[in-house]
JSON list of C-alpha atoms in Angstrom, two decimals:
[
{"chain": "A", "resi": 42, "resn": "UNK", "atom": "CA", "xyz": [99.03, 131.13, 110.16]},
{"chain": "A", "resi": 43, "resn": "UNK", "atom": "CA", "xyz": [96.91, 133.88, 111.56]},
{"chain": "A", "resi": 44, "resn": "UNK", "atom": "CA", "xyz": [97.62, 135.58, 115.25]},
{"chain": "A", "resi": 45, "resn": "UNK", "atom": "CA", "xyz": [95.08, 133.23, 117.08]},
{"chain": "A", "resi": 46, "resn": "UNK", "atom": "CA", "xyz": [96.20, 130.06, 115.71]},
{"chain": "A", "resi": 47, "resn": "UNK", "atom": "CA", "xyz": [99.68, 131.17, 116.84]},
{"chain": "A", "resi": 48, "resn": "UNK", "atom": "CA", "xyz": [98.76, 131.51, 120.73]},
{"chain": "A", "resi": 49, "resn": "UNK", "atom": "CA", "xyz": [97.76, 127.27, 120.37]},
{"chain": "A", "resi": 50, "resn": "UNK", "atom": "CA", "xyz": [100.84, 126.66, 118.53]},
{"chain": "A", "resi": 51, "resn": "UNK", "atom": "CA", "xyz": [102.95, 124.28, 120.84]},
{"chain": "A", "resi": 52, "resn": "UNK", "atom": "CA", "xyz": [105.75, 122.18, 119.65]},
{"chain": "A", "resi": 53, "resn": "UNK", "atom": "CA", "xyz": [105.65, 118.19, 119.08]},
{"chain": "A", "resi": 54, "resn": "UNK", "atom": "CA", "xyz": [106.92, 116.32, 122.05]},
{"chain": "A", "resi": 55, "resn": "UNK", "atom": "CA", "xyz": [109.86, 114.57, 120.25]},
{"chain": "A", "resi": 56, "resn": "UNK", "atom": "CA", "xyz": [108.29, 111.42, 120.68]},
{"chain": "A", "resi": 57, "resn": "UNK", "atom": "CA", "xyz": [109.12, 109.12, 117.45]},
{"chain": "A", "resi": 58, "resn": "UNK", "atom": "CA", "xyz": [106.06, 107.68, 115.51]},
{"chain": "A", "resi": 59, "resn": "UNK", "atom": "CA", "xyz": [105.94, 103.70, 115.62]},
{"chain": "A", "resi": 60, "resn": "UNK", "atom": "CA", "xyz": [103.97, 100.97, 114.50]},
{"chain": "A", "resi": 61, "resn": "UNK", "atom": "CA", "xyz": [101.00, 101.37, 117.19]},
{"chain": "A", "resi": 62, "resn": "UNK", "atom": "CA", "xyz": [101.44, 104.85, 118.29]},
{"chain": "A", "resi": 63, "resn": "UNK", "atom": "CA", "xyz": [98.40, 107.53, 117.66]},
{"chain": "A", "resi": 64, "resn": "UNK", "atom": "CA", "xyz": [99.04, 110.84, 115.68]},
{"chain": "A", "resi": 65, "resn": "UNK", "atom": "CA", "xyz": [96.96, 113.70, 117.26]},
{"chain": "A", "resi": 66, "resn": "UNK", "atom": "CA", "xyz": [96.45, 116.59, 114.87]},
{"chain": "A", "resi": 67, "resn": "UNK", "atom": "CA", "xyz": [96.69, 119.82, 115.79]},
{"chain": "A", "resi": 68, "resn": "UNK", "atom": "CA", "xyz": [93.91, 121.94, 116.56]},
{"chain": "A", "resi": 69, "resn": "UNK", "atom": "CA", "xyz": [94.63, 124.34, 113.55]},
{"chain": "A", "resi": 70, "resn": "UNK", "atom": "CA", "xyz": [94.38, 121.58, 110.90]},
{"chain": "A", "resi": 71, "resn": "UNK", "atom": "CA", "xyz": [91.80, 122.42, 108.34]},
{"chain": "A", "resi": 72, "resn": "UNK", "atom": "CA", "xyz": [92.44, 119.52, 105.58]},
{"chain": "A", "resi": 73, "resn": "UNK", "atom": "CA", "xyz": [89.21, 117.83, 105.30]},
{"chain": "A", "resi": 74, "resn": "UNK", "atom": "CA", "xyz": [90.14, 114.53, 106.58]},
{"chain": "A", "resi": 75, "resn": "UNK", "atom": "CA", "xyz": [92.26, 115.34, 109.37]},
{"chain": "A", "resi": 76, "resn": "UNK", "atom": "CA", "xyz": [90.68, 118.11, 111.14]},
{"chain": "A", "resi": 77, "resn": "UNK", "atom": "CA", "xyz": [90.64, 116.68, 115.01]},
{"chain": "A", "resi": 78, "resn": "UNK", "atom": "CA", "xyz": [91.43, 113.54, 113.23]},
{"chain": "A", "resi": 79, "resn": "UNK", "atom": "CA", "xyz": [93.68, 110.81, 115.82]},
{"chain": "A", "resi": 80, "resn": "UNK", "atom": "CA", "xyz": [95.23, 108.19, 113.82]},
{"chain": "A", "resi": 81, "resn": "UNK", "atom": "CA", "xyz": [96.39, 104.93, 114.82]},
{"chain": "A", "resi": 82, "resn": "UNK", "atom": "CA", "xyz": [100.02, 103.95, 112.83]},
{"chain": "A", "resi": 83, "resn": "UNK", "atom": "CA", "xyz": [99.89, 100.58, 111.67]},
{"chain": "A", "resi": 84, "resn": "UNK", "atom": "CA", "xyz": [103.50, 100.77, 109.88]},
{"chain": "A", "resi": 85, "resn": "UNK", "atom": "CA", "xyz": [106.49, 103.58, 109.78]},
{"chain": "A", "resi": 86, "resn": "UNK", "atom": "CA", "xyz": [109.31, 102.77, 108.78]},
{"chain": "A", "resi": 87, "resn": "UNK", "atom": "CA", "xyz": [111.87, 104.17, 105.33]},
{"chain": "A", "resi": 88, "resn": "UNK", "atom": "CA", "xyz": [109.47, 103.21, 102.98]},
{"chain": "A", "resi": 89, "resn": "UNK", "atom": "CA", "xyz": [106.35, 105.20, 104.66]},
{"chain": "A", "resi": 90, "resn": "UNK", "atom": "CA", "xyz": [103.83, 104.95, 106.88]},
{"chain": "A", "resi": 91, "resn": "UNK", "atom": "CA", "xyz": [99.91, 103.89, 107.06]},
{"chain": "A", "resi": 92, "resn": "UNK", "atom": "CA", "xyz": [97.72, 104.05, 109.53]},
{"chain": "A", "resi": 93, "resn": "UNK", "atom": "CA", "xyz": [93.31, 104.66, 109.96]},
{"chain": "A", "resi": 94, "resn": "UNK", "atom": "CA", "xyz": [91.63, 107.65, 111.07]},
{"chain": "A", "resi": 95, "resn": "UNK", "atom": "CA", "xyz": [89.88, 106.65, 114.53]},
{"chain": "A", "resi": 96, "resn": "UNK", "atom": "CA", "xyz": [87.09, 109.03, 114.75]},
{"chain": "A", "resi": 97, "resn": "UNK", "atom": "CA", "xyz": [85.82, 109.83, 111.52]},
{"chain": "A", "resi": 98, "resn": "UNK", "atom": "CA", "xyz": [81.96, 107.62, 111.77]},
{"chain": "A", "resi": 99, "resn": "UNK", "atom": "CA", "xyz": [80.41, 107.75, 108.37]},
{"chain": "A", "resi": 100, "resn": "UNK", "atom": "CA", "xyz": [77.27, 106.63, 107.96]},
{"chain": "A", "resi": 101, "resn": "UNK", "atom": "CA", "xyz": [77.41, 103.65, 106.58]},
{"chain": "A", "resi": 102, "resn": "UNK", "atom": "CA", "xyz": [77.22, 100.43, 107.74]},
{"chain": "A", "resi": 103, "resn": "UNK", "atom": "CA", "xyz": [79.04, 96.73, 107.49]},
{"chain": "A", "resi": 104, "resn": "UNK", "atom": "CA", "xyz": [75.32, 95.12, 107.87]},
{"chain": "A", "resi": 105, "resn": "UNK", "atom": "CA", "xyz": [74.28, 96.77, 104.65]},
{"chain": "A", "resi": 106, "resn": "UNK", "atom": "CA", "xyz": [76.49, 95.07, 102.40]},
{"chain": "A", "resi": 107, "resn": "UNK", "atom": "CA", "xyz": [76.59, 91.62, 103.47]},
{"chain": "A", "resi": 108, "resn": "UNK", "atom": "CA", "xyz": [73.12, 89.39, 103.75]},
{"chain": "A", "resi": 109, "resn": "UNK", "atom": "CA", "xyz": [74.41, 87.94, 106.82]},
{"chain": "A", "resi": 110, "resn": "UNK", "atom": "CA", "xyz": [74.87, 90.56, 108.76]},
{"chain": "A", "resi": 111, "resn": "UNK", "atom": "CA", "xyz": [71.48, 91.89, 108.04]},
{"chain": "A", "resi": 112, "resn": "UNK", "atom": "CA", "xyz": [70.00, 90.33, 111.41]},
{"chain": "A", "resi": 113, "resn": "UNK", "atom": "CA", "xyz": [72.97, 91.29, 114.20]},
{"chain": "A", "resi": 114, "resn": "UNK", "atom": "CA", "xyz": [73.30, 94.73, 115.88]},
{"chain": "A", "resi": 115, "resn": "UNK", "atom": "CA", "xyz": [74.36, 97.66, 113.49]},
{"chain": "A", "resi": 116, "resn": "UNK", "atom": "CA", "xyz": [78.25, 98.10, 112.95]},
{"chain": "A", "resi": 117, "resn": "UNK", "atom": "CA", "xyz": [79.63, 101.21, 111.85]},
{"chain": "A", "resi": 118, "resn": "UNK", "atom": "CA", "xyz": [82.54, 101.92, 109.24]},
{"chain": "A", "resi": 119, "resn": "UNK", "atom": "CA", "xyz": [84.81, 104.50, 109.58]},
{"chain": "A", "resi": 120, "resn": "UNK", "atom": "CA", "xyz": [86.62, 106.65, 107.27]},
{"chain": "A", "resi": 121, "resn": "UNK", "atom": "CA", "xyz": [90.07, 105.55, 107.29]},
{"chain": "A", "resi": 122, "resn": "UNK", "atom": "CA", "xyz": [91.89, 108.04, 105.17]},
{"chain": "A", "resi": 123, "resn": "UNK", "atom": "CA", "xyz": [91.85, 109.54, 101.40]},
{"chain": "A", "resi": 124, "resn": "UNK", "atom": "CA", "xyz": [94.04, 106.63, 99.86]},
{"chain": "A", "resi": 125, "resn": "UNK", "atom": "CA", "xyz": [92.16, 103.74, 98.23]},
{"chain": "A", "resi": 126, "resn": "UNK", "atom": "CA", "xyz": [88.46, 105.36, 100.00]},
{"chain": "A", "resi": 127, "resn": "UNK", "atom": "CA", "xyz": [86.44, 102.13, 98.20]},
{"chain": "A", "resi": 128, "resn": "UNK", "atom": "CA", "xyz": [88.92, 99.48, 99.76]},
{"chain": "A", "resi": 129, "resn": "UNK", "atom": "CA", "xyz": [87.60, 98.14, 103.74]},
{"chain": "A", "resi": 130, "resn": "UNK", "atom": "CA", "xyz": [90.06, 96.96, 106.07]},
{"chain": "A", "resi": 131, "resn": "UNK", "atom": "CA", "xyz": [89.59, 96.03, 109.67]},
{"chain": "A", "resi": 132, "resn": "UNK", "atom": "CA", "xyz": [91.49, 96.21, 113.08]},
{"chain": "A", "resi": 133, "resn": "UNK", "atom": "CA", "xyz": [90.96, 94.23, 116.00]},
{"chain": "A", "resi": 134, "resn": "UNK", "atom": "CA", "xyz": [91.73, 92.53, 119.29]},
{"chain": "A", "resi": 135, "resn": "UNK", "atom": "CA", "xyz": [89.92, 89.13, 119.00]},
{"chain": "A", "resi": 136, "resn": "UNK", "atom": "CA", "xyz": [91.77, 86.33, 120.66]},
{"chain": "A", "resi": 137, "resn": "UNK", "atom": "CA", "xyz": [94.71, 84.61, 118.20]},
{"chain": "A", "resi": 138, "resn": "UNK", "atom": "CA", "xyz": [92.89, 80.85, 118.92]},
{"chain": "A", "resi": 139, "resn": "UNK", "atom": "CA", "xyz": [88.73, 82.50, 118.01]},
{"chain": "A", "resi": 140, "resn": "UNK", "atom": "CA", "xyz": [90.17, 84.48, 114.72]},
{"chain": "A", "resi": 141, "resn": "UNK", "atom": "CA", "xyz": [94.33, 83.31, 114.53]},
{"chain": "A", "resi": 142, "resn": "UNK", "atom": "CA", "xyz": [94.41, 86.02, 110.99]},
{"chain": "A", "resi": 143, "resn": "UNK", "atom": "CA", "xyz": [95.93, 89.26, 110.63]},
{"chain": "A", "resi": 144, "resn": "UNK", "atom": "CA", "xyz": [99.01, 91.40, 110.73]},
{"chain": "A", "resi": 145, "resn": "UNK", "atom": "CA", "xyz": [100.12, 92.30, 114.71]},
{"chain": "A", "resi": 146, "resn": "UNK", "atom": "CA", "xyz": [100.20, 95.97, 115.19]},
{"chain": "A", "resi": 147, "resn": "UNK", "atom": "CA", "xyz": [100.91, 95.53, 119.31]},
{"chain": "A", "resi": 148, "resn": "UNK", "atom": "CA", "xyz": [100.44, 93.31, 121.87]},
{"chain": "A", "resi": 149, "resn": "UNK", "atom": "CA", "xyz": [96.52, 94.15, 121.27]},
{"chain": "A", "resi": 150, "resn": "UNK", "atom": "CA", "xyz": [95.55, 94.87, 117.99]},
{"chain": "A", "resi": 151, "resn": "UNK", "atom": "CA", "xyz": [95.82, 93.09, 114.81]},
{"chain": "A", "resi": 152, "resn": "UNK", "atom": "CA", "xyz": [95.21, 94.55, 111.21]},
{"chain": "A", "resi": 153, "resn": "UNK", "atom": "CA", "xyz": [93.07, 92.56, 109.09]},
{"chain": "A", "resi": 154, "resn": "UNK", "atom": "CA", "xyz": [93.00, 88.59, 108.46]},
{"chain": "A", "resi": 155, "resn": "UNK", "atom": "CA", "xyz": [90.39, 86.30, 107.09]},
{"chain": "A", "resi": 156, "resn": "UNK", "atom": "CA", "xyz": [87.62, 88.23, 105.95]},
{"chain": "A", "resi": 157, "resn": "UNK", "atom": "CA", "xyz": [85.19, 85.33, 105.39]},
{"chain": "A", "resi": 158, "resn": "UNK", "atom": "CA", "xyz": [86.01, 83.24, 108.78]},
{"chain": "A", "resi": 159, "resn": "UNK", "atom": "CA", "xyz": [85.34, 87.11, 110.29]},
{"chain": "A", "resi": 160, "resn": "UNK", "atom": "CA", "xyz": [81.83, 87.67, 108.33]},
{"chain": "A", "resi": 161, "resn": "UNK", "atom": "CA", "xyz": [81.10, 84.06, 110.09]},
{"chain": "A", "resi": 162, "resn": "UNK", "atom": "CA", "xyz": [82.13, 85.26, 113.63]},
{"chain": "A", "resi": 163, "resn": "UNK", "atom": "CA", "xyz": [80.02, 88.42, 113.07]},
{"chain": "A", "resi": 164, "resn": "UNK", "atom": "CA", "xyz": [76.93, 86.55, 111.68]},
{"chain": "A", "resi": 165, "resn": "UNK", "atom": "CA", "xyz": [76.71, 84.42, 114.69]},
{"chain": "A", "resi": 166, "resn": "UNK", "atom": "CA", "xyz": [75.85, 87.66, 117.30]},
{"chain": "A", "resi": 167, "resn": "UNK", "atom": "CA", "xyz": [79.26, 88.12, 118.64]},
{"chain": "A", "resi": 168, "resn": "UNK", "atom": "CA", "xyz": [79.85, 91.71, 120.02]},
{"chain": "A", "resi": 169, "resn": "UNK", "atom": "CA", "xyz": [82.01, 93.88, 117.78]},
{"chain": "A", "resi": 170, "resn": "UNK", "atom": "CA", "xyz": [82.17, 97.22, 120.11]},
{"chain": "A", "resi": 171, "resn": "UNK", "atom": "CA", "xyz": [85.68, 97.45, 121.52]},
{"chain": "A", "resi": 172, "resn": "UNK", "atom": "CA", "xyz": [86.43, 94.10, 119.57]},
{"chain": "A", "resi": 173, "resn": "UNK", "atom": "CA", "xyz": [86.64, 95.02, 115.77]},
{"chain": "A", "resi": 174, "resn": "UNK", "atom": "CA", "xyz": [86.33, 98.56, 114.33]},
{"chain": "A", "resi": 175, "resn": "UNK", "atom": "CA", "xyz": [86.07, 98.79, 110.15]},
{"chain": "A", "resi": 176, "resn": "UNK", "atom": "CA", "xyz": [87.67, 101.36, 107.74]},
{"chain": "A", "resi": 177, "resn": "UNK", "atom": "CA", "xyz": [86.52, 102.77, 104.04]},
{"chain": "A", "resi": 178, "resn": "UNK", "atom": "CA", "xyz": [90.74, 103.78, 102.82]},
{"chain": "A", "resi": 179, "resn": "UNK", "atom": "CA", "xyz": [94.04, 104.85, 104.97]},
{"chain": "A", "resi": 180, "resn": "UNK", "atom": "CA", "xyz": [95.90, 107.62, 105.66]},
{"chain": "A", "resi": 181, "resn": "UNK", "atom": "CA", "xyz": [99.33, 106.91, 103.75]},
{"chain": "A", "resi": 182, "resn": "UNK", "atom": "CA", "xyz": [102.63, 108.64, 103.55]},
{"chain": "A", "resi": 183, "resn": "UNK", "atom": "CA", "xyz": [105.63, 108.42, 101.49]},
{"chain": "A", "resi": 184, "resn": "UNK", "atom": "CA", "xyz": [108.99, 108.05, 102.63]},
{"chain": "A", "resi": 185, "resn": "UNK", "atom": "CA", "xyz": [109.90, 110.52, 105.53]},
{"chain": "A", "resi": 186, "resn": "UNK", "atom": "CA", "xyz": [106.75, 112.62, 105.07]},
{"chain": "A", "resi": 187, "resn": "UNK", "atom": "CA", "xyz": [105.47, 111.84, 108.38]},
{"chain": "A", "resi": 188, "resn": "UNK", "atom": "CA", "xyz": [108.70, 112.44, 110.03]},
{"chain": "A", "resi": 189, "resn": "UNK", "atom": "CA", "xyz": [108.24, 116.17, 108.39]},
{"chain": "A", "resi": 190, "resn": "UNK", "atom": "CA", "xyz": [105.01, 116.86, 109.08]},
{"chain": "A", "resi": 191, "resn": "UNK", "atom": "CA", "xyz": [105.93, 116.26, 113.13]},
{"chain": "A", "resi": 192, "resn": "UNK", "atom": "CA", "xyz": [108.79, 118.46, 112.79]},
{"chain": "A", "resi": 193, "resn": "UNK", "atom": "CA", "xyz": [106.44, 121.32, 111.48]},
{"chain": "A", "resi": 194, "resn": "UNK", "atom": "CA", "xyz": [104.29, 120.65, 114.23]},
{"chain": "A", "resi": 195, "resn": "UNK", "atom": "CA", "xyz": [101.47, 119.51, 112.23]},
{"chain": "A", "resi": 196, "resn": "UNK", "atom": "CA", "xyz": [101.15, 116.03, 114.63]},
{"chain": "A", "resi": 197, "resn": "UNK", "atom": "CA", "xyz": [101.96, 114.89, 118.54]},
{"chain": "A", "resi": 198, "resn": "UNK", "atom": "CA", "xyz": [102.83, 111.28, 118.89]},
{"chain": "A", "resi": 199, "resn": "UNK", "atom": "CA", "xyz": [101.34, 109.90, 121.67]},
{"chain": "A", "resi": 200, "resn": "UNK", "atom": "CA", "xyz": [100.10, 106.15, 122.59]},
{"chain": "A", "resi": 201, "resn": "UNK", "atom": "CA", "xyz": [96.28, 104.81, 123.80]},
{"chain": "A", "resi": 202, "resn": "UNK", "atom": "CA", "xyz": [94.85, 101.98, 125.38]},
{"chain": "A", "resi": 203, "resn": "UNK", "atom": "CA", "xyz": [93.25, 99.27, 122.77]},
{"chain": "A", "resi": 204, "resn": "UNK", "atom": "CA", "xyz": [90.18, 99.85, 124.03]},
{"chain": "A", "resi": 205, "resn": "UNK", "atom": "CA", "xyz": [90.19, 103.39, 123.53]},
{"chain": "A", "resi": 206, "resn": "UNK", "atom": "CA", "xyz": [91.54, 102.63, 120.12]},
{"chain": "A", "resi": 207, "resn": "UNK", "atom": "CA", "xyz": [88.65, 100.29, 119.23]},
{"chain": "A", "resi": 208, "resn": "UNK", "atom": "CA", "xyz": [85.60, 102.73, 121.14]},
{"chain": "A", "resi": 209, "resn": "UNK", "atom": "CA", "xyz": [87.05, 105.97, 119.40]},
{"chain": "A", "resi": 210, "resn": "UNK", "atom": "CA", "xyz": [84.14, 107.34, 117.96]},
{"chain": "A", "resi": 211, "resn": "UNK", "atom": "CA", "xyz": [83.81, 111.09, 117.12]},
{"chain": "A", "resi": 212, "resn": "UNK", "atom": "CA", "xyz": [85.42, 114.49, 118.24]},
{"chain": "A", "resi": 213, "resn": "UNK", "atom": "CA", "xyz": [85.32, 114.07, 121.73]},
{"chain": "A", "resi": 214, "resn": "UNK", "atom": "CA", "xyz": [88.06, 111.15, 121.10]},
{"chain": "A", "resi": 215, "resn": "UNK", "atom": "CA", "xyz": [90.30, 113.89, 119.78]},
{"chain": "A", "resi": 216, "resn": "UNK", "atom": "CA", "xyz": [89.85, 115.68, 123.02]},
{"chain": "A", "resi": 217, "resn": "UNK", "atom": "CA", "xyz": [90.15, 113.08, 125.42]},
{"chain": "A", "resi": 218, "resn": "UNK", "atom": "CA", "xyz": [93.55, 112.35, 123.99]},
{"chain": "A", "resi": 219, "resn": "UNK", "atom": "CA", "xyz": [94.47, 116.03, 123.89]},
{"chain": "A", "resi": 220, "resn": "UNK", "atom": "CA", "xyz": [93.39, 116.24, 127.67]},
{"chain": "A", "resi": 221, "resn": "UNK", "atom": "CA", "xyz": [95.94, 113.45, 128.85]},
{"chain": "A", "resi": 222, "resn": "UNK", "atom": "CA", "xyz": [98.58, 114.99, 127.69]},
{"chain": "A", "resi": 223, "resn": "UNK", "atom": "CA", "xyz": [97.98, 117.45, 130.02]},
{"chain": "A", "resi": 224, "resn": "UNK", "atom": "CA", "xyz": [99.55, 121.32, 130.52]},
{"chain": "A", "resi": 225, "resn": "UNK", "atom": "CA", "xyz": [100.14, 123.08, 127.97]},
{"chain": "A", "resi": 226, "resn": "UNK", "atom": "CA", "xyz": [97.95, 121.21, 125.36]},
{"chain": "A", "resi": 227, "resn": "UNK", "atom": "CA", "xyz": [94.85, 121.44, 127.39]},
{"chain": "A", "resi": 228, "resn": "UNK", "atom": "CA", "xyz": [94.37, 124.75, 125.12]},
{"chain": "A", "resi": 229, "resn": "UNK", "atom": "CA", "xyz": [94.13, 123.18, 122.35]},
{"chain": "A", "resi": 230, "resn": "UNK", "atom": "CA", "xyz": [90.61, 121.57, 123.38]},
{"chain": "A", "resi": 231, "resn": "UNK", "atom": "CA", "xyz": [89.72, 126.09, 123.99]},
{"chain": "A", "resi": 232, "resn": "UNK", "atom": "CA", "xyz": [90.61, 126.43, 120.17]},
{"chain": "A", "resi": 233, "resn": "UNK", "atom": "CA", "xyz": [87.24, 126.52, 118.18]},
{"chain": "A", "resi": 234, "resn": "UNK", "atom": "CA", "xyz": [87.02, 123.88, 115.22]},
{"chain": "A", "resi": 235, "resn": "UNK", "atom": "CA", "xyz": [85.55, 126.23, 112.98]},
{"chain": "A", "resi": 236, "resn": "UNK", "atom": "CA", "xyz": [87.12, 129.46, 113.99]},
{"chain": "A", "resi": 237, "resn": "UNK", "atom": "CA", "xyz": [85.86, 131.66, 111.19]},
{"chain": "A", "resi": 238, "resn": "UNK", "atom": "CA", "xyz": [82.12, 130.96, 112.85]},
{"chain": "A", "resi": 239, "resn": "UNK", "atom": "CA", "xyz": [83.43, 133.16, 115.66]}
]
C-alpha cells in the first residue's frame, strides 16, 4: 500500500454483514469489478455469501433480448459480479399480491421469482425504475471470506433505503453512501479513482 493510500486508510466499523446489508469498498480498491463498487448481500451465512454489484451500468439492455420488451421504455442491466457473468437475475420490490415470486432479502426487496409472469408485467408498460433492477453474474464468496476481507479493511458494512438500492446507478452511488457515514470517511470521496493520473 503506498503512503497516500495509507492517509484514507480507516478501519471497518465492526458492523456484521447480513442478508440485506450493503458492502462499500474502499476507496483504494483497484480489482476491476469492485473499484467504488457497493454491493447489496443477498445471503451470508457459514457456507458464503452472494450478493450484486449496484452501480456497475453496462450497456446493455433487457429490451434487446426479449421481442416483448422491444416497445416499453429502455431497462438497463447491471453487472452483478465475476461469478456466472452470462446468468441474469433480478431484484425487486413489487407488491407480493402483483408478482407473489422470489426469495425475501428484507422487508423490501425480493431476489428473483417468475421470470415469465415478470416479462408479462414488463411488456404491459409498467415502470421498472426504483421497482426492478437486473444483473449479468454475482459477487460470491466462500466460506468466511467475506468476514476476512472486512477485517483487512477491504469493505464497511453499512445498510440503504430500497429505493436507493433499486436507483443506484453509477459512481456517485458509491459516494453518496460514503458521505452518510459521515466523519472520518468523508475522505474517502477526496481520494482520486485513478490515482496514478495524478
Amino acid at each position: 500500500m503506498s503512503r497516500d493510500e495509507d492517509i484514507f486508510k480507516i478501519r471497518h466499523n465492526d458492523r456484521a454483514p447480513e442478508k440485506g446489508t450493503i458492502l462499500i469498498a474502499e476507496p483504494f480498491m483497484r480489482h476491476v469489478f469492485f473499484q467504488r463498487a457497493v454491493v447489496l448481500l443477498v445471503e451470508h451465512g457459514a457456507k458464503g455469501s452472494m450478493g450484486f454489484i449496484l452501480n456497475k451500468r453496462t450497456d446493455v439492455l433487457l429490451n434487446d433480448f426479449f421481442t416483448e420488451l422491444e416497445n416499453v421504455p429502455d431497462i438497463p442491466i447491471f453487472l452483478g459480479g465475476p461469478v456466472h457473468p452470462n446468468q441474469l437475475y433480478f431484484i425487486h420490490s413489487l407488491e407480493q399480491d402483483i408478482f407473489p415470486c422470489g426469495m425475501k432479502i428484507n422487508e423490501q426487496l425480493y431476489l428473483d421469482g417468475n421470470f415469465e409472469e415478470l416479462k408479462s408485467y414488463l411488456s404491459r408498460g409498467n415502470p421498472t425504475e426504483g421497482k426492478v433492477k437486473f444483473f449479468l453474474g454475482y459477487s460470491g464468496w466462500e466460506s468466511s471470506q467475506l468476514d476476512d476481507e472486512i477485517s483487512a479493511d477491504s469493505w464497511l458494512v453499512s445498510r440503504s433505503s430500497h429505493k436507493s438500492i433499486l436507483l443506484a446507478d453509477n459512481d456517485s452511488y458509491w459516494n453518496r453512501t460514503v458521505e452518510r457515514l459521515g466523519p472520518p470517511y468523508s475522505a474517502w470521496t477526496k481520494f482520486p479513482k485513478n490515482p496514478e493520473m495524478n
